[in-house]
Each structure stands twice: as C-alpha cells, then as structure tokens.
C-alpha cells in the first residue's frame, strides 16, 4: 500500500489555460444514470460484504431491482423531455439480464460506459490478470450488445486496485469517473503513457450519496443540484467547467423524489451557454483541444514550484 | 492483500436473460397491461399500520432490527417509547384514519395478542384486514432457522391473530421484511395469499413458490414514516411534502400509464406522537382530496380482474 498512487499532479484551480466548450458554452453538463445489476447470491469477497443482511437480503436486493422494473423508464422519459442523452454507468451483465433496457437507451443514442460486470463483484482481492479479464469482459460485452466499445470506466461499486487506471487505459479506455479531485477534466498518469483523463463525476451530486449516505430531503437534493450548477456556471466564464449528475434509477425515480430532479433539469437546461453532453463527448473534446496544453501547464507549474514531476 | 484470488469471483452462473433467481418474471412496469381501477380511479391508496412488540432483551439474530433496542440492558427508553405506540399512538391514529374514512390494514406481531387483548378486540370490532407481522420484532425470519422452526413461527403468528379476530389472515409482512430462502414457500403452504416484503415494484405481481404463486404487494420502505423521520431524520413537514409529491406524481403518471398504487406503511410509535399526528392528518387530507384517488385495501385490490388468481 502507498500513501498516494500519484495518478495526477497538484494543479491549482487558478490561472489554468481557458477551456471553452463547443458553441462557446461555459459549462458541460452530463447526466450519468447508473444502471446496475446486483446479484441476490454473489460469491463472498474477502474485503467487502455485498449485502449487510444474510442471504437473501430481500430489502437490499429488491429495492435495486425496483430501479430496473420501475425506475429506469421514468428517468428515461424525464431525460427525453429535456433532450438529455444519458451516459450510462452500466453493469455489463445487464446486457444479458435486461437487454430491453439497453435497447431503449441505444435507440436514444445514449452513451454506455463500463461499471464492471455486476455491482456485487468487487475489484478487491483480484490478481492483476483477473482484474484485466474482468475489465475486458465488461468492455467486450458492452461492445457486443451496443455496437460501441466503452470509453469510460467507473469501477464496480467504486472498488479499485492500484492498477485499475493502468489496466483500463491498456484495454483502450479513455476516461475514468473514479476520481473526485477536480471540477474540470484532468490528465491521469497511467503506466503505459496513454492519453488518459479524468472526467468529473460527482460524489456530492450522486443521488445515492445524497439520499442514502447524507440522507437529504428530496427537495434539498434539487436545491443542491441548482446551487452546484449556479457556481460552476459562474466560474465557467473564466474557464469551462463540468457538472455531472450521477443517478440511480432506484433512488431518483421514486414517486416522492422525481420532481426534485425534474425541477433541477428544467433550471439547468433553461440557461444559455450550457453544453448538454455525454461523458465521452466531453472526454473527446478535452483530449482534442485541451489535453496537451493542460499537460504543459501542469509541468510548467510543477517546475515553477520546484516540484519534480513524477 | 494476502488472500489468494478465488476463481469463483470471475464465474457468473446466472448471467442470462431475466432475473438471477426463479422467484418472479423479469417485467418492467410500463410494459404491462393497463390496470383500470373501479370508478375510473387513477391511484389506489393503501395505508398499513404496524402494531409491533420490541422485546427488551433482543437476541438480535441474525441482525438487530431497525427500531429495536440500542442501549445497554434494560433499554427502557426505547422499550417504553415503542410501547407508547400500542397504548397511546394507535388510538390517536385510529381517530385520524376514521376521520378521513381510511380503512387501513393492521400488520400485527403475534405476541401482541397476549400483550394487548383490548387493542386486539378493538381491531376485531373494526373489522379491518389483519396482516400477520411475524411473532415479534426480535423474530426476523432468516436462513439459520430450520424449516420446522420457521413454519412454527409462521403458524403461531397466524394462529394467534386468527384466534383473536375470528377471521382468516391472508397477508404477511415479515418483521424487518426479513426472509429465509424458504419464507415465501412456507407462507404459501400456511395459507398466506399476499405478502409485502419485497420492495421492487409499485403494482402487485406474481411471486413463485413451491406451493403456487403468492401476490407480492407494493409497500415501499422509502416513504415509510419510520424510514423518513427516524432513519433519515427529515422533518415532519418534509414527510408530508414527500407523500404529497408521490401522490401528485402517481396521479400524473396514471393518466397515461393506467392505474397506480400509493401505499403508506405507518408506525403508531412514530406518527402517533402528539407533535406528529397533525402531519398525518395533513397528508391524508391532501391525498384523499385529490380526484382520482381510491382509498382501498389489498383485499379489494386482489379482487380486481387484473390480479385475480
């Protein structure tokens, strides 16, 4: 174990090269619905218990199944109304379990990025070969079922190893959603030297973190989304920012909660200068236009500060 | 990380179309046949009230249930506060429900029959549907029970309620919604028709057991008074707002998608408090004054042609 995996260098938020998003937009907004499959009876993992209660954990399993049976369609219709294409954080096995959901998202030209095989299979304890096999399996099945190889990765249940980023970049991945260190895309260092970046995905705006961990009221969650947007929108005038709304169809789509997301989306899409995009689109635009100057700026600031870039 | 990697971690035995178990069919709510409630109603409104006994000396096997004792023995503060619900809160709540003409169901722990015969006689007089709620709140069903032990637990819970009310018990809500792998099979074998442990749907659906199908009835955990007030620590006003928002949403959705259900699971030890009961009144006032809301019970819902055996 190491004190820091050195995935990125310190890069202060001030005086960075200015980002301008397509069409002169100052903020890139993306919605990332997690479409998870949790197994009722997963194999034990030595480092993390998939379910708090003994088998069968009816409460935990069934509320997540609710997301796919009831919640997904609701959230999708809501995003349709605002012309938002989701960027799906996908448990790849859902391609086999619920292809109907995949087809509905594909029809809308949504993005699919990898979220492992099942959200009850963790990276913890896997050998490097096993983790590579898991990453490739997920990418292959998503490509097979959607026609496009995923560009992004959110490790299953946010479980990582020291080599997760390296392995995903080696498998052809372009961006990670696993790092919460910034409000703009940043380069991420991988051992193969690939052009690999982090796209802001927000833990703070994540509905499950808000509703389950922080236990906020639905309308307060809507207010937090608006506040988050307001500040990133204002700062985006200096240099383009990224706002992500990570959702779970078993949280946001409950009848007592959907209005909160609806009001926030109406507010956000009612502004000029907002680029409603997918994770892949943001990553590709950043890589094509700003990656090189970001790397140069980081290096210059590290040298100016007397830090030897790793 | 020293444990050698286990090859089972990359084997996926149930990676196939549908669910990873055989209990019910994979089915999205919006794909199903439209349900038309009687009288053109859009939302069927079901209120369930839990009547629970939390023992002072819980074993906590296999887990400590939400709402259970949490201080060193004897945890009189939580014991008596839960008991408050059955002595005081329930009567306050009954007055409220009657005022808004709600016919609730009562999910009653079997142990309550001996502990509060007066309350059971009141429930018997009222004639509302009584739902078996296991033996007590320290008897969650789990895989560590032998099938014989679990059958006995189910039988005792049903028998005590049937004896006290003189009517057959058809519904089941497990303590803490906990189950063993066999619970649905044993419930069906003991004559149960519907149960409400699984929170994966908003309409009734068929749940397979070795003795035939049960109806799984929707009774969401996420909008319960206990979950919102005691676990999330939201304000009472926020609970009302969430119930009203749910009602509005379901009424709108039902206009296009066919009948929907709004089910509230309530606890007299939570909402029966003097400072909270007015919030229940406000929520009931709002929901029952919306046109298109049909206050009803599982018994009536399961007589509907869409859900008949």
XYZ file of C-alpha atoms in Angstrom:
619
model
C 0.000 0.000 0.000
C 1.200 3.521 -0.839
C 0.353 6.936 0.604
C -0.585 8.242 -2.862
C -0.884 6.434 -6.185
C 0.415 9.575 -7.984
C -2.347 9.370 -10.558
C -2.262 13.131 -11.048
C -0.108 16.112 -10.102
C -1.133 19.030 -7.946
C -2.667 21.588 -10.317
C -4.265 24.635 -8.676
C -7.688 25.703 -9.925
C -6.426 29.258 -10.560
C -4.881 30.509 -13.811
C -5.343 27.389 -15.851
C -5.485 27.565 -19.658
C -9.011 28.645 -20.531
C -11.446 25.979 -21.642
C -14.315 26.998 -23.915
C -16.826 24.242 -24.621
C -18.466 23.784 -28.069
C -20.709 26.644 -29.137
C -18.956 28.955 -26.677
C -20.532 27.122 -23.721
C -19.100 27.755 -20.278
C -20.284 24.580 -18.615
C -20.560 20.996 -19.808
C -23.420 19.172 -18.081
C -23.861 15.440 -18.194
C -26.278 13.053 -16.533
C -24.902 9.609 -15.695
C -27.646 7.088 -14.850
C -26.134 4.060 -13.156
C -27.926 1.000 -14.437
C -26.799 -1.656 -12.029
C -27.403 -5.325 -11.571
C -26.865 -6.592 -8.053
C -26.828 -10.362 -7.577
C -29.062 -11.965 -4.976
C -26.391 -14.514 -4.091
C -22.938 -13.246 -5.124
C -19.745 -15.077 -4.155
C -18.176 -13.795 -0.949
C -15.451 -11.184 -1.274
C -12.841 -11.236 1.490
C -12.692 -7.428 1.704
C -16.278 -6.242 1.360
C -19.658 -7.769 2.110
C -22.022 -7.390 -0.832
C -25.104 -7.304 1.428
C -25.488 -6.182 5.046
C -28.018 -8.923 5.830
C -27.588 -12.675 5.411
C -28.804 -14.352 2.213
C -31.336 -13.473 0.923
C -31.085 -9.755 1.677
C -34.588 -9.064 0.414
C -34.598 -5.366 1.310
C -31.303 -4.523 -0.361
C -31.816 -6.655 -3.451
C -35.433 -5.780 -4.102
C -35.051 -2.010 -3.866
C -32.317 -2.176 -6.507
C -34.456 -4.398 -8.701
C -37.145 -1.699 -8.361
C -34.822 0.594 -10.279
C -34.849 -1.641 -13.328
C -38.509 -2.725 -13.141
C -39.997 0.699 -12.386
C -37.443 3.479 -12.094
C -35.473 3.295 -15.327
C -38.349 4.054 -17.664
C -39.376 7.043 -15.556
C -35.946 8.564 -15.544
C -35.508 7.958 -19.267
C -38.794 9.701 -20.076
C -37.775 12.626 -17.912
C -34.416 12.974 -19.682
C -36.229 12.719 -23.045
C -38.343 15.702 -22.094
C -35.257 17.840 -21.577
C -33.441 16.480 -24.616
C -30.744 14.958 -22.414
C -28.921 11.827 -23.557
C -27.796 9.787 -20.581
C -24.273 8.422 -20.154
C -24.992 5.043 -18.659
C -22.740 3.613 -15.994
C -23.504 0.027 -16.869
C -23.168 -3.265 -15.016
C -22.194 -5.171 -18.163
C -24.182 -8.289 -17.175
C -27.302 -6.183 -17.524
C -26.810 -6.583 -21.302
C -27.735 -10.251 -20.790
C -30.284 -9.833 -17.967
C -32.238 -6.853 -19.247
C -31.478 -6.225 -22.946
C -34.793 -4.352 -23.185
C -33.282 -1.515 -21.151
C -30.130 -1.495 -23.281
C -32.218 -1.310 -26.466
C -34.278 1.616 -25.153
C -31.114 3.569 -24.265
C -29.368 2.666 -27.527
C -32.380 3.865 -29.507
C -31.847 7.274 -27.907
C -28.155 7.291 -28.754
C -27.149 7.249 -25.096
C -23.562 6.509 -24.156
C -22.674 3.322 -22.286
C -19.565 3.262 -20.130
C -18.303 0.364 -18.090
C -19.216 -0.169 -14.465
C -17.835 -3.717 -14.246
C -19.843 -6.912 -14.619
C -22.077 -6.775 -11.541
C -22.188 -4.227 -8.758
C -21.786 -7.156 -6.361
C -18.351 -8.106 -7.831
C -15.566 -6.007 -6.468
C -12.064 -5.312 -7.671
C -10.738 -6.030 -4.175
C -8.701 -9.210 -3.991
C -8.420 -9.756 -7.749
C -4.995 -10.502 -9.192
C -3.877 -8.188 -11.972
C -4.773 -10.857 -14.554
C -8.205 -11.296 -13.043
C -8.877 -7.576 -12.980
C -7.759 -7.298 -16.616
C -10.068 -10.179 -17.537
C -12.978 -8.515 -15.722
C -12.338 -5.159 -17.417
C -12.061 -6.777 -20.875
C -15.136 -8.939 -20.313
C -17.198 -5.848 -19.466
C -15.862 -3.873 -22.442
C -16.375 -6.787 -24.826
C -19.938 -7.433 -23.738
C -20.892 -3.770 -23.871
C -19.382 -3.533 -27.360
C -21.134 -6.726 -28.448
C -24.537 -5.557 -27.252
C -24.360 -1.858 -28.131
C -22.045 -1.829 -31.135
C -19.569 0.521 -29.496
C -16.632 -0.073 -27.203
C -16.971 1.904 -23.982
C -14.606 4.838 -23.489
C -15.152 5.376 -19.789
C -14.935 3.416 -16.561
C -16.440 3.701 -13.144
C -15.070 0.705 -11.269
C -17.802 -1.618 -9.931
C -19.124 -0.261 -6.629
C -16.150 2.155 -6.798
C -13.796 -0.686 -5.848
C -10.257 -0.257 -7.119
C -6.803 -1.742 -7.150
C -3.524 0.121 -7.566
C -3.608 -0.736 -11.285
C -7.232 -0.078 -12.197
C -6.456 3.013 -14.289
C -3.454 1.349 -15.981
C -5.463 -1.707 -16.937
C -8.398 0.266 -18.240
C -6.150 2.514 -20.342
C -4.365 -0.576 -21.704
C -7.751 -2.011 -22.684
C -8.370 1.083 -24.823
C -10.282 3.182 -22.297
C -10.004 6.948 -22.451
C -11.535 8.354 -19.287
C -12.196 7.478 -15.669
C -15.076 8.602 -13.433
C -13.411 7.320 -10.280
C -11.546 10.465 -9.195
C -13.170 13.375 -7.407
C -10.231 15.762 -7.235
C -11.442 18.433 -9.697
C -14.263 20.317 -11.417
C -12.532 20.164 -14.805
C -11.122 17.271 -16.811
C -7.527 16.492 -15.897
C -4.812 14.229 -17.289
C -4.349 10.971 -15.369
C -0.983 9.237 -15.297
C -1.016 5.598 -16.378
C 1.975 3.270 -16.646
C 1.549 2.756 -20.409
C 1.691 6.514 -21.066
C -1.656 6.578 -22.861
C -3.552 9.873 -23.165
C -5.932 9.129 -20.330
C -8.083 11.587 -18.404
C -10.464 12.030 -15.520
C -13.914 13.462 -16.274
C -15.629 14.978 -13.238
C -18.338 12.651 -11.999
C -19.599 13.947 -8.718
C -19.833 12.073 -5.479
C -21.545 15.074 -3.883
C -24.256 15.276 -6.571
C -24.670 11.489 -6.688
C -28.263 10.738 -5.681
C -27.296 7.657 -3.666
C -24.708 9.590 -1.696
C -27.231 12.382 -1.160
C -30.191 10.164 -0.290
C -28.571 7.192 1.438
C -25.314 8.436 2.928
C -26.177 12.088 3.606
C -29.926 11.405 3.924
C -31.056 14.683 2.421
C -34.680 15.560 1.707
C -35.675 15.266 -1.967
C -36.274 18.990 -2.414
C -32.979 19.794 -0.766
C -31.293 17.479 -3.249
C -32.929 19.505 -6.036
C -31.631 22.666 -4.373
C -28.115 21.242 -4.094
C -28.129 20.475 -7.813
C -29.162 24.057 -8.599
C -26.540 25.523 -6.256
C -23.864 23.298 -7.741
C -24.859 24.404 -11.218
C -25.007 28.126 -10.327
C -21.451 28.233 -9.040
C -19.925 26.088 -11.782
C -21.832 28.141 -14.372
C -20.480 31.404 -12.962
C -16.907 30.075 -12.786
C -17.228 28.636 -16.276
C -16.976 32.142 -17.670
C -13.299 32.111 -16.653
C -12.692 28.570 -17.848
C -15.196 25.886 -18.820
C -16.339 23.622 -16.002
C -18.042 20.223 -15.859
C -21.147 19.347 -13.878
C -22.216 15.746 -13.560
C -25.449 14.390 -12.117
C -24.879 10.711 -11.310
C -28.211 8.996 -10.705
C -29.586 5.586 -9.796
C -32.949 4.569 -11.152
C -33.917 3.143 -7.733
C -33.269 6.477 -5.991
C -34.220 9.433 -8.206
C -37.221 7.754 -9.798
C -39.230 7.132 -6.634
C -42.565 8.965 -6.887
C -41.636 11.207 -3.961
C -38.284 12.171 -5.467
C -38.544 12.586 -9.222
C -39.870 16.161 -9.036
C -36.586 17.262 -7.417
C -34.556 16.096 -10.414
C -37.165 17.402 -12.830
C -37.002 20.917 -11.387
C -33.205 20.916 -11.372
C -33.009 19.759 -15.000
C -35.542 22.402 -16.065
C -33.424 25.028 -14.314
C -30.127 23.878 -15.816
C -31.368 23.449 -19.381
C -33.132 26.821 -19.155
C -29.745 28.622 -19.218
C -27.737 29.728 -22.259
C -24.132 28.638 -22.532
C -24.774 25.105 -21.269
C -23.345 22.238 -23.294
C -25.536 19.221 -22.517
C -23.220 16.391 -23.431
C -22.200 12.825 -22.668
C -19.081 11.756 -20.795
C -17.474 10.514 -23.988
C -18.185 13.789 -25.816
C -16.616 15.810 -23.022
C -13.594 13.493 -22.929
C -13.094 13.590 -26.682
C -13.419 17.363 -26.842
C -10.967 17.849 -23.996
C -8.469 15.397 -25.473
C -8.628 17.034 -28.895
C -8.427 20.624 -27.696
C -7.020 20.957 -24.197
C -5.150 17.847 -23.121
C -1.751 18.957 -24.442
C -1.926 22.456 -23.011
C -3.131 21.033 -19.692
C -0.139 18.691 -19.534
C 2.216 21.568 -20.439
C 0.635 23.888 -17.869
C 0.890 21.287 -15.119
C 4.533 20.655 -15.933
C 5.309 24.401 -16.001
C 3.622 24.967 -12.631
C 5.289 21.948 -11.066
C 8.692 23.219 -12.223
C 7.938 26.760 -11.071
C 7.058 25.369 -7.658
C 10.271 23.389 -7.572
C 8.484 20.049 -7.627
C 9.992 17.278 -9.705
C 7.195 15.924 -11.816
C 6.931 12.207 -11.191
C -3.936 -8.141 0.141
C -2.846 -11.602 1.106
C -5.833 -13.816 0.378
C -5.229 -15.787 -2.825
C -7.603 -14.793 -5.614
C -10.655 -17.008 -5.757
C -11.559 -18.203 -9.258
C -15.263 -18.031 -8.287
C -15.012 -14.244 -8.430
C -14.965 -14.386 -12.240
C -17.669 -17.038 -12.673
C -21.168 -15.786 -13.383
C -23.615 -18.651 -13.001
C -26.799 -16.683 -13.630
C -25.679 -14.317 -16.384
C -28.653 -14.768 -18.698
C -31.901 -13.129 -19.709
C -34.207 -12.238 -16.826
C -33.500 -12.464 -13.131
C -30.687 -14.304 -11.361
C -33.271 -16.396 -9.472
C -36.594 -18.142 -10.181
C -38.929 -16.244 -7.868
C -40.600 -13.990 -10.413
C -40.502 -12.977 -14.045
C -38.477 -10.005 -15.249
C -41.067 -7.405 -16.198
C -40.917 -3.635 -16.492
C -43.912 -1.840 -15.061
C -44.574 0.251 -18.177
C -44.736 -2.854 -20.397
C -47.665 -4.426 -18.547
C -51.318 -4.332 -19.409
C -53.024 -1.153 -18.216
C -54.935 -1.524 -14.986
C -58.291 0.227 -14.695
C -59.336 0.819 -11.116
C -63.044 0.933 -10.213
C -64.867 4.188 -10.878
C -62.100 5.487 -13.131
C -59.745 5.979 -10.180
C -56.115 6.554 -11.088
C -54.347 5.814 -7.806
C -55.293 3.106 -5.312
C -54.336 4.308 -1.835
C -53.464 1.690 0.784
C -52.491 2.500 4.376
C -50.932 -0.186 6.574
C -50.412 0.360 10.295
C -47.809 -1.751 12.128
C -48.588 -2.998 15.636
C -45.284 -4.194 17.000
C -43.675 -5.634 20.106
C -39.977 -4.894 20.590
C -38.666 -7.171 23.389
C -36.426 -5.575 25.989
C -33.947 -8.445 25.692
C -33.438 -8.884 21.943
C -31.134 -11.633 20.722
C -30.525 -9.681 17.507
C -30.276 -12.883 15.448
C -29.267 -12.591 12.653
C -29.256 -8.782 12.930
C -30.612 -6.009 15.122
C -33.860 -4.814 13.524
C -34.396 -1.111 12.792
C -36.248 0.480 15.704
C -35.033 -2.155 18.154
C -33.209 -1.711 21.467
C -29.923 0.153 21.098
C -28.805 0.932 24.681
C -27.382 -1.434 27.336
C -29.976 -3.650 29.021
C -32.518 -2.678 30.210
C -33.094 -0.146 27.430
C -36.252 1.203 28.975
C -36.282 4.357 26.898
C -36.722 2.556 23.588
C -38.829 -0.253 25.034
C -41.384 2.120 26.504
C -41.312 4.509 23.548
C -42.212 1.624 21.215
C -44.899 0.502 23.682
C -46.270 4.044 23.604
C -47.389 3.316 20.063
C -49.639 0.475 21.176
C -51.066 2.290 24.233
C -51.474 5.873 23.040
C -50.317 6.469 19.479
C -52.536 3.821 17.920
C -55.733 5.348 19.331
C -54.752 8.792 18.140
C -54.028 7.286 14.755
C -57.340 5.372 14.633
C -59.258 8.605 15.235
C -57.346 10.259 12.418
C -57.829 7.392 9.970
C -61.547 7.274 10.780
C -61.919 10.996 10.276
C -60.556 10.672 6.756
C -62.506 7.442 6.174
C -59.413 5.358 5.554
C -59.844 1.635 6.018
C -56.299 0.555 6.870
C -54.809 -2.865 7.247
C -53.049 -3.671 10.517
C -49.844 -5.692 10.435
C -49.729 -7.165 13.936
C -46.989 -9.127 15.691
C -48.455 -12.383 17.065
C -47.072 -11.555 20.503
C -49.385 -8.528 20.693
C -52.412 -10.774 21.140
C -51.408 -11.654 24.687
C -49.864 -8.305 25.441
C -52.815 -6.121 24.454
C -56.079 -8.085 24.259
C -58.028 -4.831 24.491
C -56.338 -3.457 21.369
C -56.968 -6.719 19.519
C -60.642 -6.595 20.491
C -60.822 -3.052 19.117
C -59.283 -4.219 15.853
C -61.669 -7.190 15.784
C -64.652 -4.833 16.254
C -63.469 -2.559 13.476
C -63.273 -5.466 11.065
C -60.235 -4.205 9.148
C -57.957 -6.695 7.432
C -55.353 -8.068 9.840
C -51.954 -8.915 8.388
C -49.546 -11.317 10.067
C -46.355 -9.470 11.019
C -44.337 -12.373 12.421
C -44.088 -13.184 16.111
C -42.332 -10.087 17.455
C -39.708 -7.577 16.326
C -36.915 -9.817 17.574
C -38.015 -12.675 15.331
C -36.812 -11.783 11.853
C -37.028 -14.765 9.521
C -33.634 -15.963 8.300
C -31.789 -18.910 6.826
C -30.468 -20.014 10.213
C -33.912 -21.327 11.177
C -34.794 -24.914 10.302
C -37.843 -25.184 8.042
C -39.721 -26.662 11.005
C -38.792 -23.760 13.281
C -39.767 -21.237 10.646
C -43.070 -22.977 9.894
C -43.838 -22.924 13.589
C -43.052 -19.200 13.767
C -45.394 -18.509 10.834
C -48.110 -20.795 12.222
C -48.019 -19.225 15.690
C -48.174 -15.707 14.233
C -51.184 -16.534 12.054
C -52.984 -18.656 14.661
C -52.824 -16.083 17.419
C -54.279 -13.392 15.145
C -56.982 -15.648 13.717
C -57.994 -16.687 17.191
C -58.123 -13.101 18.408
C -60.038 -11.709 15.449
C -62.064 -14.730 14.343
C -61.130 -14.096 10.721
C -58.647 -15.723 8.365
C -55.305 -13.993 7.884
C -54.338 -13.668 4.212
C -51.482 -11.166 4.213
C -47.913 -11.199 5.564
C -45.313 -8.568 6.341
C -42.156 -10.072 7.833
C -40.524 -8.381 10.820
C -37.952 -6.038 9.222
C -39.094 -7.571 5.880
C -36.566 -10.299 6.531
C -36.779 -13.721 4.919
C -35.050 -17.076 4.789
C -34.596 -18.648 1.349
C -37.783 -20.645 2.096
C -40.047 -17.988 3.614
C -42.282 -17.430 0.549
C -42.762 -21.212 0.131
C -43.687 -21.686 3.771
C -46.031 -18.674 3.750
C -47.919 -20.052 0.772
C -48.094 -23.500 2.389
C -49.588 -21.933 5.507
C -52.390 -20.290 3.542
C -50.963 -16.803 3.005
C -52.232 -15.172 -0.217
C -50.142 -11.987 -0.422
C -47.020 -10.606 1.201
C -45.241 -7.259 1.166
C -41.582 -7.936 1.985
C -40.177 -7.236 -1.493
C -39.943 -3.572 -2.445
C -39.197 -3.985 -6.154
C -42.497 -2.900 -7.695
C -45.356 -0.442 -7.419
C -48.104 -2.822 -8.506
C -48.980 -6.350 -7.362
C -47.112 -9.118 -9.181
C -46.940 -12.907 -9.062
C -44.231 -14.385 -6.872
C -43.461 -18.080 -7.376
C -43.287 -20.582 -4.525
C -43.125 -24.375 -4.472
C -46.775 -24.358 -3.387
C -48.072 -21.972 -6.071
C -47.924 -18.209 -6.529
C -48.174 -15.519 -3.884
C -49.093 -11.944 -4.733
C -46.288 -9.538 -3.917
C -47.943 -6.294 -2.805
C -46.079 -2.989 -3.039
C -45.421 -1.316 0.308
C -42.347 0.871 -0.210
C -39.857 1.291 2.556
C -38.564 4.610 1.219
C -41.650 6.629 2.121
C -42.405 5.000 5.475
C -42.721 7.344 8.450
C -40.026 5.369 10.271
C -37.593 5.492 7.356
C -38.046 9.191 6.628
C -38.341 10.515 10.184
C -36.281 8.135 12.301
C -33.642 6.932 9.861
C -33.228 9.901 7.510
C -34.080 12.424 10.241
C -36.132 14.500 7.811
C -38.645 16.904 9.297
C -42.310 16.011 9.703
C -43.150 18.684 7.133
C -40.783 17.049 4.699
C -42.570 13.714 5.167
C -45.874 15.389 4.275
C -44.259 17.046 1.260
C -42.828 13.724 0.094
C -46.190 11.976 0.405
C -47.935 14.779 -1.497
C -45.235 14.772 -4.185
C -45.590 10.995 -4.562
C -49.353 11.339 -4.870
C -49.067 14.087 -7.497
C -46.515 12.130 -9.473
C -48.511 8.900 -9.471
C -51.718 10.695 -10.458
C -49.916 12.268 -13.420
C -48.264 9.030 -14.469
C -51.504 7.068 -14.113
C -53.239 9.409 -16.537
C -51.083 7.838 -19.272
C -49.967 4.517 -17.864
C -53.079 3.115 -16.199
C -53.845 2.652 -12.513
C -51.060 3.020 -9.966
C -50.778 2.402 -6.223
C -49.691 4.652 -3.380
C -49.025 2.601 -0.250
C -48.044 4.036 3.114
C -46.632 1.929 5.917
C -47.104 3.709 9.266
C -45.950 3.153 12.842
C -48.021 4.421 15.783
C -44.802 4.833 17.794
C -43.577 7.284 15.154
C -46.511 9.226 13.705
C -48.787 8.676 16.713
C -46.799 11.242 18.726
C -48.686 14.434 19.649
C -46.321 16.638 17.637
C -46.567 14.436 14.553
C -50.179 13.337 14.252
C -51.251 16.599 12.574
C -48.786 15.800 9.794
C -50.553 12.514 9.150
C -53.796 14.470 9.045
C -52.342 16.894 6.522
C -51.048 14.090 4.325
C -54.366 12.212 4.426
C -56.265 15.410 3.797
C -54.196 16.103 0.700
C -54.226 12.603 -0.735
C -57.923 11.902 -0.157
C -58.990 15.256 -1.573
C -57.339 14.595 -4.952
C -59.777 13.427 -7.552
C -58.805 10.019 -8.851
C -57.574 8.650 -5.516
C -59.248 5.419 -4.395
C -58.662 4.581 -0.721
C -58.624 0.799 -0.608
C -57.069 -2.355 0.795
C -55.100 -5.318 -0.587
C -58.209 -7.463 -0.222
C -60.137 -5.210 -2.619
C -57.191 -4.813 -4.961
C -56.812 -8.578 -5.221
C -60.481 -8.858 -6.189
C -59.723 -6.708 -9.242
C -59.761 -8.706 -12.507
C -56.113 -7.784 -13.239
C -54.915 -9.524 -10.095
C -57.277 -12.433 -9.587
C -55.858 -15.924 -9.303
